Every structure is written in structure tokens, then in C-alpha cells.
Coordinates of C-alpha atoms and ligand atoms in Angstrom, one line a residue:
Chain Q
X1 CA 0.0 0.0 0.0
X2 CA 2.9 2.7 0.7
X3 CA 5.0 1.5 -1.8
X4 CA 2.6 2.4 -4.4
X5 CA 1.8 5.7 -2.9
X6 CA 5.2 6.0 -2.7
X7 CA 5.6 5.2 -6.5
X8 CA 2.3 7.4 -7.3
X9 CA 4.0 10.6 -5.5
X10 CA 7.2 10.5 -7.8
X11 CA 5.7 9.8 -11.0
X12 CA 3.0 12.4 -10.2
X13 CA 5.9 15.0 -9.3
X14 CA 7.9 14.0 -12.6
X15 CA 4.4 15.0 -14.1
X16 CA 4.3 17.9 -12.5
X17 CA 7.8 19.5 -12.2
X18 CA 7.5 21.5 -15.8
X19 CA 4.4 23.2 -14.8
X20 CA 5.0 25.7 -12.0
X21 CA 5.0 28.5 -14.8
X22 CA 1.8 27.6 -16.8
X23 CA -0.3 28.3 -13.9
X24 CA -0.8 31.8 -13.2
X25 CA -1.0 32.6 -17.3
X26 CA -4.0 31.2 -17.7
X27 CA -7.1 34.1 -19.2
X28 CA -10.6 34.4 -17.9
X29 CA -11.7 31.9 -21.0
X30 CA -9.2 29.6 -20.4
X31 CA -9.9 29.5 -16.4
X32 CA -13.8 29.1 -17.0
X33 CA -12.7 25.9 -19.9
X34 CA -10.7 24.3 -17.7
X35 CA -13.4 24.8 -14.9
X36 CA -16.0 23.5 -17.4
X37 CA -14.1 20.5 -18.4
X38 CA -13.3 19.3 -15.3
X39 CA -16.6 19.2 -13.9
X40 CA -17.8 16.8 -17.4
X41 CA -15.2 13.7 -17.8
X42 CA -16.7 12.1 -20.5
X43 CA -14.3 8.3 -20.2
X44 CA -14.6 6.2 -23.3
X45 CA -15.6 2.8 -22.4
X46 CA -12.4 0.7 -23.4
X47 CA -10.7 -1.6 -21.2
X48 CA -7.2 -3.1 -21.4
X49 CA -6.0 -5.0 -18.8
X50 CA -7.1 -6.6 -15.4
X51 CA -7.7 -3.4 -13.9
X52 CA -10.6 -2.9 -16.5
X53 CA -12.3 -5.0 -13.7
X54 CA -11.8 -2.2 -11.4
X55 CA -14.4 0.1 -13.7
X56 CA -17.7 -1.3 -13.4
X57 CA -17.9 -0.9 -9.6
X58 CA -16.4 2.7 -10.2
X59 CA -19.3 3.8 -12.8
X60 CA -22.2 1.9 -11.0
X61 CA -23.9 2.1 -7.8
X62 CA -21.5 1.2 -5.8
X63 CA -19.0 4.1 -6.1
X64 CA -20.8 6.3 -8.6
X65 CA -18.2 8.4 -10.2
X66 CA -21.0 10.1 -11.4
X67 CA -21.7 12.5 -8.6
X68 CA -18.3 14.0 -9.6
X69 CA -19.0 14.3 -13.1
X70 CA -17.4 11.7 -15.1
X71 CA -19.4 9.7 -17.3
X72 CA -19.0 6.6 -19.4
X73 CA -19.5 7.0 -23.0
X74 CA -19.4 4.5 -25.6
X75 CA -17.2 6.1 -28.4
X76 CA -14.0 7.4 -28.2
X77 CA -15.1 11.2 -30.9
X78 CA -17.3 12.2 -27.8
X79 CA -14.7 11.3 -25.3
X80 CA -12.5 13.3 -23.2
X81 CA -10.6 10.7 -20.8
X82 CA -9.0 7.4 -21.8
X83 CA -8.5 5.1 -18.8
X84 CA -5.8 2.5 -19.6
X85 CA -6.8 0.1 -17.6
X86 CA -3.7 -2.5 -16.9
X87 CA -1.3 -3.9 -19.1
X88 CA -1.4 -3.3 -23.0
X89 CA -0.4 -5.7 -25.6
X90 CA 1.3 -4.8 -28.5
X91 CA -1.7 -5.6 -30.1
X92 CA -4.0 -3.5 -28.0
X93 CA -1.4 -1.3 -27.8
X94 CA -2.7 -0.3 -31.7
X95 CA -6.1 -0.4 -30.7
X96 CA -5.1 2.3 -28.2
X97 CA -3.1 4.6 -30.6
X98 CA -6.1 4.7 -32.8
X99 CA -8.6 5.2 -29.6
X100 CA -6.2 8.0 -28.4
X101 CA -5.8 9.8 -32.2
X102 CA -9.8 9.2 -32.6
X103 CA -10.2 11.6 -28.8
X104 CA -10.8 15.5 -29.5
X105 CA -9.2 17.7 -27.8
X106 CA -9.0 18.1 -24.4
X107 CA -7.9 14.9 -23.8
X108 CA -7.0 13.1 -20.7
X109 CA -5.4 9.7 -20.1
X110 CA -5.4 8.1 -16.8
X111 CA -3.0 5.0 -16.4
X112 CA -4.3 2.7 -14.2
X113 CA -2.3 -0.2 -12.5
X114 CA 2.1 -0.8 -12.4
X115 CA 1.8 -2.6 -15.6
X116 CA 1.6 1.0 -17.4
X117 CA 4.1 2.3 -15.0
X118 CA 6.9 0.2 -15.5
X119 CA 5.8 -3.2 -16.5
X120 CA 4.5 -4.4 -13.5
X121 CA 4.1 -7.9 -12.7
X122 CA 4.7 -8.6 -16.6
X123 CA 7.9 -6.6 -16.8
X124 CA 9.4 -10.0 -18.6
X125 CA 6.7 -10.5 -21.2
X126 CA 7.7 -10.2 -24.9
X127 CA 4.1 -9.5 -25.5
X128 CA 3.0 -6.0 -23.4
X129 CA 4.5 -2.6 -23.0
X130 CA 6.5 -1.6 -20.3
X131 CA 6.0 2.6 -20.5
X132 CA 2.7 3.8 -21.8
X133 CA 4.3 7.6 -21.6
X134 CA 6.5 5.9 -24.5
X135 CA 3.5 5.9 -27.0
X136 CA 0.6 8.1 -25.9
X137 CA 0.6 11.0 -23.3
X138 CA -0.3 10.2 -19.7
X139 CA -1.7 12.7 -17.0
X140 CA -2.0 10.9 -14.2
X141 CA -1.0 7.6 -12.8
X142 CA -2.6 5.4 -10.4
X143 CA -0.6 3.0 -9.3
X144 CA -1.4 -0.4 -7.6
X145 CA -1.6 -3.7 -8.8
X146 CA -4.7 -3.7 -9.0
X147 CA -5.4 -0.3 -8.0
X148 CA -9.2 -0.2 -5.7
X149 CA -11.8 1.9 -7.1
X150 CA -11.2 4.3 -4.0
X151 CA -7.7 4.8 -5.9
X152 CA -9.4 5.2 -9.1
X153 CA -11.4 7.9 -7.7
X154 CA -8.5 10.0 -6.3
X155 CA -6.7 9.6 -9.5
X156 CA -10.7 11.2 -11.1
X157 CA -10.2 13.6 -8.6
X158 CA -6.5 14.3 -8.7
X159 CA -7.0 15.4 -12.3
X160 CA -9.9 17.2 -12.0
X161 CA -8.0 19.4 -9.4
X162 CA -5.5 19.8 -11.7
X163 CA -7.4 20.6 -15.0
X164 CA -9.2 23.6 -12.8
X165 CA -5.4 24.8 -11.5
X166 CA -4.0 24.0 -14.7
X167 CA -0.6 22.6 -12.9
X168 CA 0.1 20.3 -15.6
X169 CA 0.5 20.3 -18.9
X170 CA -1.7 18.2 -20.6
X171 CA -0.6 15.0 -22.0
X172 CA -2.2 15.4 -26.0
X173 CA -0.2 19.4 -25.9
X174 CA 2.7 16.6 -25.5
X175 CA 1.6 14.9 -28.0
X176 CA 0.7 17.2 -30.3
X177 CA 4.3 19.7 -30.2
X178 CA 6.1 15.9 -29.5
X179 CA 4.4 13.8 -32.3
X180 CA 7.7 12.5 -33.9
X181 CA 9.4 11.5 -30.3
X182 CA 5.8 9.4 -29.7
X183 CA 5.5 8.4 -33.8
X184 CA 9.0 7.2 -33.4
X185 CA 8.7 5.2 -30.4
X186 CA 5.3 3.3 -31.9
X187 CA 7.1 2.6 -35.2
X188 CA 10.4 1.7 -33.4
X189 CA 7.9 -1.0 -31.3
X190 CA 5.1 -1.9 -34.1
X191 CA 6.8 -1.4 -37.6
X192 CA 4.7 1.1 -40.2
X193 CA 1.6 0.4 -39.2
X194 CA 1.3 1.9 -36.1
X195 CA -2.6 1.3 -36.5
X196 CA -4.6 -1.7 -36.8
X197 CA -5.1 -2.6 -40.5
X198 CA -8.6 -4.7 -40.8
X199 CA -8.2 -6.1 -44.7
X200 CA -8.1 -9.6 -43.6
X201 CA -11.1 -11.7 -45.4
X202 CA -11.8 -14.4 -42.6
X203 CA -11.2 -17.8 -44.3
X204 CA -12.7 -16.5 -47.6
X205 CA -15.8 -15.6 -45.7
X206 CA -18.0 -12.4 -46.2
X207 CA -18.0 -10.5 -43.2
X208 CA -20.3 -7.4 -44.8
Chain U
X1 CA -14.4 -48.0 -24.5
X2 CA -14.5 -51.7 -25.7
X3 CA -14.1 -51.0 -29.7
X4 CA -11.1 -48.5 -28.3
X5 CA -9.2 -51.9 -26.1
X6 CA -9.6 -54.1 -29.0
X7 CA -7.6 -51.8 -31.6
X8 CA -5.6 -49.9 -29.4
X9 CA -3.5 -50.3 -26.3
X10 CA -5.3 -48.1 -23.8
X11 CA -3.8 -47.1 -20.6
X12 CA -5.5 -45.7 -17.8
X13 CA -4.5 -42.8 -16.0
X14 CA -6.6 -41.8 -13.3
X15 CA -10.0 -42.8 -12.3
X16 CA -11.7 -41.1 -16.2
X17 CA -8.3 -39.9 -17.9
X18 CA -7.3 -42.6 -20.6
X19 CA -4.4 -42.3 -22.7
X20 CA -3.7 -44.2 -26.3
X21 CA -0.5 -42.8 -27.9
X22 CA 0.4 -43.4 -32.2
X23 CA 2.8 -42.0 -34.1
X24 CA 2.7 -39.4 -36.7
X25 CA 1.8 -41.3 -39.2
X26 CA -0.8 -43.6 -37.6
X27 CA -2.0 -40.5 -36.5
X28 CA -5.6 -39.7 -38.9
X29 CA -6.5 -43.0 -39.4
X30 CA -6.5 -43.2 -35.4
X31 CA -8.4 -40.1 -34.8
X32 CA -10.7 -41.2 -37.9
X33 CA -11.5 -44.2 -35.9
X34 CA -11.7 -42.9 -32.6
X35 CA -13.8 -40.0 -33.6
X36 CA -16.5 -42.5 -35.4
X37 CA -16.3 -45.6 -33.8
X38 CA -15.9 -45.1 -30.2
X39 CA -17.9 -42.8 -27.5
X40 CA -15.1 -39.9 -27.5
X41 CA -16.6 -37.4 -30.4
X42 CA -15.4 -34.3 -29.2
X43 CA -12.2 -31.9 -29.2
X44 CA -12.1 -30.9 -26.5
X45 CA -8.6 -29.4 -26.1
X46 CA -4.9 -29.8 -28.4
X47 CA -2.1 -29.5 -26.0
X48 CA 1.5 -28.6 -26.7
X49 CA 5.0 -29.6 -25.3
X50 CA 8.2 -28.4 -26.1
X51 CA 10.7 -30.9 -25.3
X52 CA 13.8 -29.2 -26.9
X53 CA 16.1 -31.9 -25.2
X54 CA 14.9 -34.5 -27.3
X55 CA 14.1 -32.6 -30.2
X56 CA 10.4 -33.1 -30.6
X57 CA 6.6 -31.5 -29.5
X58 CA 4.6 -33.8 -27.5
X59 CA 1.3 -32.8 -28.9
X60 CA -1.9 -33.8 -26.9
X61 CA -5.5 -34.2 -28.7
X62 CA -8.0 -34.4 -25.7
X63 CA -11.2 -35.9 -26.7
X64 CA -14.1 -36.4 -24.3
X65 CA -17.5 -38.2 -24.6
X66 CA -20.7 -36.5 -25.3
X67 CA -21.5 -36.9 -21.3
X68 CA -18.3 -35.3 -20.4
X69 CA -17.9 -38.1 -18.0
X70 CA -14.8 -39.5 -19.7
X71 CA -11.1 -38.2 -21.3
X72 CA -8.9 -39.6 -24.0
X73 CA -5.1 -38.0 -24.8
X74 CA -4.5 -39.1 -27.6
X75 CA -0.6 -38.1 -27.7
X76 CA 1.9 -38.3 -30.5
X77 CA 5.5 -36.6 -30.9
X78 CA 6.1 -34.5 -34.0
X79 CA 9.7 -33.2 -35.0
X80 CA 11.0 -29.7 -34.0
X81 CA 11.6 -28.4 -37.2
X82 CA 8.6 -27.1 -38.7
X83 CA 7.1 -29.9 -39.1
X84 CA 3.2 -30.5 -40.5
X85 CA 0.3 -32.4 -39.4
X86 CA -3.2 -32.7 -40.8
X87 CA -6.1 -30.5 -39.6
X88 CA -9.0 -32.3 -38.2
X89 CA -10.9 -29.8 -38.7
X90 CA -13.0 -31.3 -41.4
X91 CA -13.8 -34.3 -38.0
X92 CA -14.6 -31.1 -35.9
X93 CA -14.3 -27.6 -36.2
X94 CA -14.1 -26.0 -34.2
X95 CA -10.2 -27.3 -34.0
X96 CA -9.6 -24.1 -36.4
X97 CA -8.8 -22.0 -33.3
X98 CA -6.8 -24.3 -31.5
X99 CA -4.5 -25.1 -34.9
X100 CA -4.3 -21.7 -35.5
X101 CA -2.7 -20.6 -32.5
X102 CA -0.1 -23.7 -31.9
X103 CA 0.8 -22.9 -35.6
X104 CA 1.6 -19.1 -34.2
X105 CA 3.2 -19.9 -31.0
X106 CA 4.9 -23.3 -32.1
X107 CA 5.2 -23.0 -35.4
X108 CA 3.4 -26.1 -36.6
X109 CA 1.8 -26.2 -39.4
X110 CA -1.3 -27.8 -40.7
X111 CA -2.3 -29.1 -43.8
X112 CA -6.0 -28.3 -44.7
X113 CA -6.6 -25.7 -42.1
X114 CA -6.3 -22.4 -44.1
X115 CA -7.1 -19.6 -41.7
X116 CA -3.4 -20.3 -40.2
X117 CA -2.9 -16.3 -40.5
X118 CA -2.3 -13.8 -37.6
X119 CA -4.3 -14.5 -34.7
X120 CA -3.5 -13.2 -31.5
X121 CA 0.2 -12.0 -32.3
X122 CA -0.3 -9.1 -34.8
X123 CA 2.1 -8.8 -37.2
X124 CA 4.9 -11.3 -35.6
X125 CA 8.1 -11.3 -37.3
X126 CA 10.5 -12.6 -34.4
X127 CA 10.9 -16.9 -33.9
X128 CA 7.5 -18.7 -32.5
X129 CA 7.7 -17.1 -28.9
X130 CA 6.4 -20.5 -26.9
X131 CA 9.3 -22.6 -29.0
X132 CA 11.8 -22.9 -25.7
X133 CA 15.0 -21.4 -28.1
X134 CA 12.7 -18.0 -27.9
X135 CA 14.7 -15.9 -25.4
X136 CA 12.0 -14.0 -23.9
X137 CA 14.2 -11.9 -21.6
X138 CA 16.4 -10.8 -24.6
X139 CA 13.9 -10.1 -26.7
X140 CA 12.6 -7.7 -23.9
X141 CA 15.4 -6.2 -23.2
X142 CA 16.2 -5.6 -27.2
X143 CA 12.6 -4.0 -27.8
X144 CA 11.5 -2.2 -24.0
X145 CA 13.4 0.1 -21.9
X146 CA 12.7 0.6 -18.4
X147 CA 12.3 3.4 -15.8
X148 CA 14.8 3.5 -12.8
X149 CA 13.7 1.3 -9.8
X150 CA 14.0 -2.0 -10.9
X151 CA 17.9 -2.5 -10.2
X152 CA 17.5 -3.8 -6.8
X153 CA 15.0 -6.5 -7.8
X154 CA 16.0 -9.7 -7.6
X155 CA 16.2 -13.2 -10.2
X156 CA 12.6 -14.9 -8.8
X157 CA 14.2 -18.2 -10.2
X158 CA 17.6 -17.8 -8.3
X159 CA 15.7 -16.2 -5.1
X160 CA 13.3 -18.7 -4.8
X161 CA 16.3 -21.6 -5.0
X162 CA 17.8 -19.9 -2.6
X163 CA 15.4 -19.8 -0.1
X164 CA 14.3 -23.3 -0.5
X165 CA 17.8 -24.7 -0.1
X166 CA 17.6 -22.6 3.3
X167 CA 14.6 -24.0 4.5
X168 CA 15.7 -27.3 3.4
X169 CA 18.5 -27.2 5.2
X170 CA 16.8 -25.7 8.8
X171 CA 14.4 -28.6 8.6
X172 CA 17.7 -30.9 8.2
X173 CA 18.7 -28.9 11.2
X174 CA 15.8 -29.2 13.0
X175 CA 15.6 -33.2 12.3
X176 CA 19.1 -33.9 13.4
X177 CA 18.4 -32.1 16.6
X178 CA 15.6 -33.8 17.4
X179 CA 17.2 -37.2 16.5
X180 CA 19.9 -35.9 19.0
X181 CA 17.0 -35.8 21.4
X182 CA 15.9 -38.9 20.8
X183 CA 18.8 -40.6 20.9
X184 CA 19.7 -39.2 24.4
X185 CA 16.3 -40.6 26.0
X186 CA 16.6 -43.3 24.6
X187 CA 19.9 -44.1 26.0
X188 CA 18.8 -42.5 29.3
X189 CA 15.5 -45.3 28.8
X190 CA 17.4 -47.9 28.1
X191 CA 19.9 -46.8 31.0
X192 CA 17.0 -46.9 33.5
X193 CA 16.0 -50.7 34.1
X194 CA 20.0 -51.7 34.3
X195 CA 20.9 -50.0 37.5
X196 CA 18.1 -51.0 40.1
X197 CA 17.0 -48.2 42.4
X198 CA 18.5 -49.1 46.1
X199 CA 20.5 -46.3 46.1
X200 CA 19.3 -43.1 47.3
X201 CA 22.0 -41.3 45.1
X202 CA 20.1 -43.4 42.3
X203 CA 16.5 -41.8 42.8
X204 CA 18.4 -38.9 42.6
X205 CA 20.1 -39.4 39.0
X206 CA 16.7 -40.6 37.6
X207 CA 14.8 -37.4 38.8
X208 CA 17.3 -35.4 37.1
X209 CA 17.0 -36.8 34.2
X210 CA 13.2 -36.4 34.1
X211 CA 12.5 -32.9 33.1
X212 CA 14.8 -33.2 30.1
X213 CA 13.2 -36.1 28.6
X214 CA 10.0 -34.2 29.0
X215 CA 11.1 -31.6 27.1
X216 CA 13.1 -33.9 24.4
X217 CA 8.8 -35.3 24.1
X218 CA 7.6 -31.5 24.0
X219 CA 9.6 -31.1 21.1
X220 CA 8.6 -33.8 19.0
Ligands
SF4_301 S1 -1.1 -3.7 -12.6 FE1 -1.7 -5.7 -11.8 S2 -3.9 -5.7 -11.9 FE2 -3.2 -4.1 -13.3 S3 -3.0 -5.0 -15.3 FE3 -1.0 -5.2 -14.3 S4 -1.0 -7.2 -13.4 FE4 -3.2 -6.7 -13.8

């Protein structure tokens, strides 16, 4: 349990270090957008891992995330917040490149679970990812293995703070100003196509 | 179950496990028979062994009865080196899915299934990564990089040796004291009826004694 808090305080500070500055820039319009957008997390309902477990508790009665705004919606153009729920294999890993490029702006990625962090429990598998901050930007990390919605929720509410502050700067600027650091690290990992190609005809069946 | 005895030797494994093994090339006509003439008519399973000491797969077709009350492996080796065997997928289908993924992560192939294409590896270009010459670590290492914290972690394999050679050798610890024990009340048992008590000096000895052989019993 303090490990991963431990572990959750320096990857959140790592997040964080660049930002001081941004803060007190911010114009009346931008102040009442990022007040706006943190009170309606639309999360696109796409689950990776194990963790992806973890979400049905968190968006149902039980926990009800939404009393604090955030609601599940089921594509990815009306989305605002990706939750990568756990490990990601190389082939999800496309699937989640093409979720995350799909996202209008503002967009948020949570990373639930060690797995994202740093590999995790499957640190020696030739099949998942070690750093998700590798391919796609992260905002905020929740670490755990797996993390309990309670965590889930701080990590909801962590980023919400820090959307209305504006204390970090937002994974998909990242992405945007660093798109051939990320594009190079997907290409150096999946080959060309970064994306899933669906061309396949299923054992000369007709899908259509 | 009778049909099965007369053409083949059947062993049995545990209570409903049975086990017939062929060779490669017995192998269709077998599952031909088995699959029509006896009461296992279902796939339920194709199992997969890498035994790269002696240079084969040790592939296992588990068929089971239509009451699920019953198993048959039917088990046959097949060389290393990409090596084919014939679907039986025209005896039962839905053997598509299993072929297909021993052909990805063994490399086996499979004459007359033709969906052997990507399945769960997406565009895989490296060796098979279940053959055993797949160096899993390596490969990590080559394609992954990781963030600081991991350099104090320690080889599971080694660590776990390790600490079962300790325990292994407390419990031989542990044993040879207490055989030490033993030992000493037996002696002091056997000890007892030689020297008959007329001596007070005797009694004396004896009660002595008595507290440590309750103990010696405590800890066993
Ligand atoms: S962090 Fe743990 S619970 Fe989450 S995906 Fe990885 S192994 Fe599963």
C-alpha cells in the first residue's frame, strides 16, 4: 500500500515538475474551460487489462463516479478521458493509438495499474508494454496492482483538481508539439503500421 | 471404450483420464477411428509440449465423450523443425482456433486448415515465442526500456532456490536435533532398568534426568 503511494508521488511529481509556470497565465476563458471540463469527464468505455475490472464498480452504484462528473460513454469522438486500464499488448497497444488519435481535444489519459508504469508484474513479457508515456501522453498515474476503485477515484479527482489549476501540462499538448518522439517510439515497437489494418477476409468468408 | 481396447493399447491414467499414444503417421487413421467408432466425439482441447532436449513437440489431442464423463489423450511426438500435421478440422471444427494458435506460437503447421494467419500476435516477425530457443528476456530487453527502480529487484528463479535450499537445510537442522534428542532418551530409557533403584543417590540421578526427557517429548 505505501509502496505504491510512494511510487504514485514520484511519477506524479515528474508530471508535474515543468508546470509551476503555466499556472498563473492562464485568461478568464481559459480559467472558466478548464473549470468546465473538469466538472464533465466524458471516459470512453475501453478496457485493457485486469484493472478494466476495477471500472464497473467505479461507474455503477456502488461508487458512482458520477456524482463527480465523469461519465461513461461509448465512443471514443465524444470522449474526453482514456482510462488504460492495466497492461497493454502490442496488439492492443494499436487499438489504443487509434482510440487516443480518434479523442478530441481536451484529452486526458489516466493509467491505471504498475503494468503501465513500468511493467509491473509482466515486466518480462515479450508481449505487453513496459512505459505507456512511451507511446501516448499520460496525465496521471494510479498506481497499484490492482489499483481499488477508492484509488481510481483519487486519480478522477486528482485530475480534475489539476485541469481547474491548470498545474500540468496536458498530455495530448505533449503529443501534439512531440508527435515524432511518440511516432517514433510506436514505429520503433510496431513497424509502419502503427494502426490496426482490418483487410483480412476471414477464411474466404464475407463479413459485410 | 471396448471398440477403443480391441484396436488400441489403452492405458488408464486416473479414475476417467485414458491415454492411447500413435505415431505421426498412424496418427488420422486413429483419430478417424476414434472420432466415429468409439464414445469420444469431441475436441475438447490440443495441448502442446516443447521438449527441446529431445528434439520433438509432445502434442496432446483431448477428446471427451458427449457426457463429459470420460477423457482420452491421444498423444503423438512430431519433430522440431517445422514440421506439419493434418487438420482435423474437417472431424470437428471448431479445431480451427486451436490449430491456429499452436501454428503461431509453435510453429506447426497444418495441412488443410487455411485460416493459419495472424491470430493473437499481430504482425509477428520474431521466432514462434512459446518454442523454448525463444529468449524472452532478450527479446525484452532488445525492444522495451525501463524506468529506474528496478535494479535492486531480484532473479525470482535464483531467489526462490535460494530460499528453499535454506529452509531445506533448517528442517535438516531441525531433524538432526531432534534425533539428537531422541537418541539421548533413549539411551537414558534404556539406561533406567540396568541399575536397580536401592541407592538413594540413584533416585536422585533418575529425577534429574526427568525434566529433560519431557522436554526432548515436548519437542517432538
Ligand atoms: S497492474 Fe496488476 S492488476 Fe493491473 S494490469 Fe497489471 S497485473 Fe493486472
Amino acid at each position: 500500500m505505501q509502496k505504491g503511494f510512494v511510487a504514485y508521488n514520484n511519477e506524479q511529481k515528474s508530471l508535474e515538475a515543468e508546470t509551476e509556470g503555466i499556472k498563473n497565465s492562464q485568461t478568464l476563458i481559459q480559467k472558466a474551460m478548464n473549470w468546465f471540463s473538469a466538472r464533465s469527464m466524458f471516459v470512453v468505455a475501453y478496457g485493457t487489462g485486469c484493472g478494466a475490472i476495477e471500472m464497473p464498480p467505479v461507474f455503477t452504484s456502488r461508487y458512482d463516479i458520477e456524482r463527480l462528473g465523469v461519465v461513461g460513454v461509448a465512443t471514443p469522438r465524444q470522449a474526453d478521458i482514456m482510462i488504460v486500464s492495466g497492461y497493454c499488448s502490442l496488439k492492443t497497444l494499436r487499438r489504443v493509438i487509434r482510440t487516443y488519435e480518434q479523442m478530441s481535444e481536451p484529452k486526458y489519459v489516466i493509467a491505471l495499474g504498475s503494468c503501465t508504469i513500468n511493467g509491473g508484474m509482466y515486466w518480462d513479457s515479450y508481449n505487453t508494454i513496459k512505459k505507456l508515456e512511451e507511446y501516448i501522453g499520460v496525465d496521471m498515474y494510479v498506481a497499484g496492482c490492482m489499483p481499488r476503485p477508492e484509488a481510481l477515484i483519487e486519480g478522477f479527482v486528482k485530475l480534475q483538481e489539476s485541469i481547474r489549476n491548470n498545474t500540468i501540462q496536458p498530455g495530448y499538448v505533449k503529443y501534439r508539439e512531440d508527435y515524432a518522439y511518440y511516432q517514433a517510439n510506436q514505429e520503433k515497437l510496431l513497424g509502419k503500421e502503427t494502426q490496426p489494418v482490418y483487410e483480412e477476409d476471414y477464411a474466404g468468408m464475407n463479413l459485410s | 471404450m471396448k471398440n477403443l481396447q480391441k484396436t488400441y493399447e489403452v492405458t488408464q491414467k486416473v479414475e476417467r483420464l485414458f491415454e492411447v499414444t500413435v505415431t505421426q503417421t498412424d496418427f488420422w487413421e486413429a483419430v478417424l477411428y476414434i472420432s466415429t467408432q468409439t464414445e469420444f466425439n469431441t475436441l475438447s482441447q490440443i495441448a502442446c509440449a516443447d521438449w527441446i532436449e529431445e528434439e520433438h513437440f509432445l502434442l496432446t489431442y483431448i477428446l471427451t465423450t458427449d457426457a463429459r464423463d470420460k477423457n482420452l489423450m491421444l498423444k503423438l511426438t512430431l519433430g522440431r523443425e517445422y514440421e506439419s500435421m493434418p487438420s482435423v478440422m474437417t472431424l470437428f471444427p471448431q479445431a480451427e482456433v486451436m490449430e491456429r494458435d499452436l501454428h503461431e506460437m509453435y510453429g506447426i503447421g497444418f495441412e488443410g486448415n487455411e485460416t493459419l494467419y495472424d491470430f493473437v500476435l499481430e504482425q509477428w516477425h520474431d521466432l514462434p515465442p512459446l518454442r523454448r530457443e525463444f529468449d524472452t528476456l532478450a527479446f525484452v530487453h532488445e525492444h522495451f526500456a525501463f524506468k529506474g527502480g528496478r535494479e535492486d529487484n531480484k532473479d525470482v528463479k535464483v531467489e526462490q532456490k535460494r530460499r528453499r535450499e535454506e529452509a531445506k537445510k533448517q528442517k535438516a537442522l531441525e531433524a538432526a536435533k531432534q534425533e539428537a534428542k531422541k537418541q539421548e532418551t533413549e539411551k537414558q530409557e534404556t539406561e533406567k532398568p540396568k541399575e536397580p533403584n536401592t541407592h538413594a543417590t540413584d533416585a536422585e540421578e533418575t529425577q534429574d534426568k526427568k525434566p529433560d526427557t519431557k522436554e526432548a517429548e515436548d519437542g517432538q
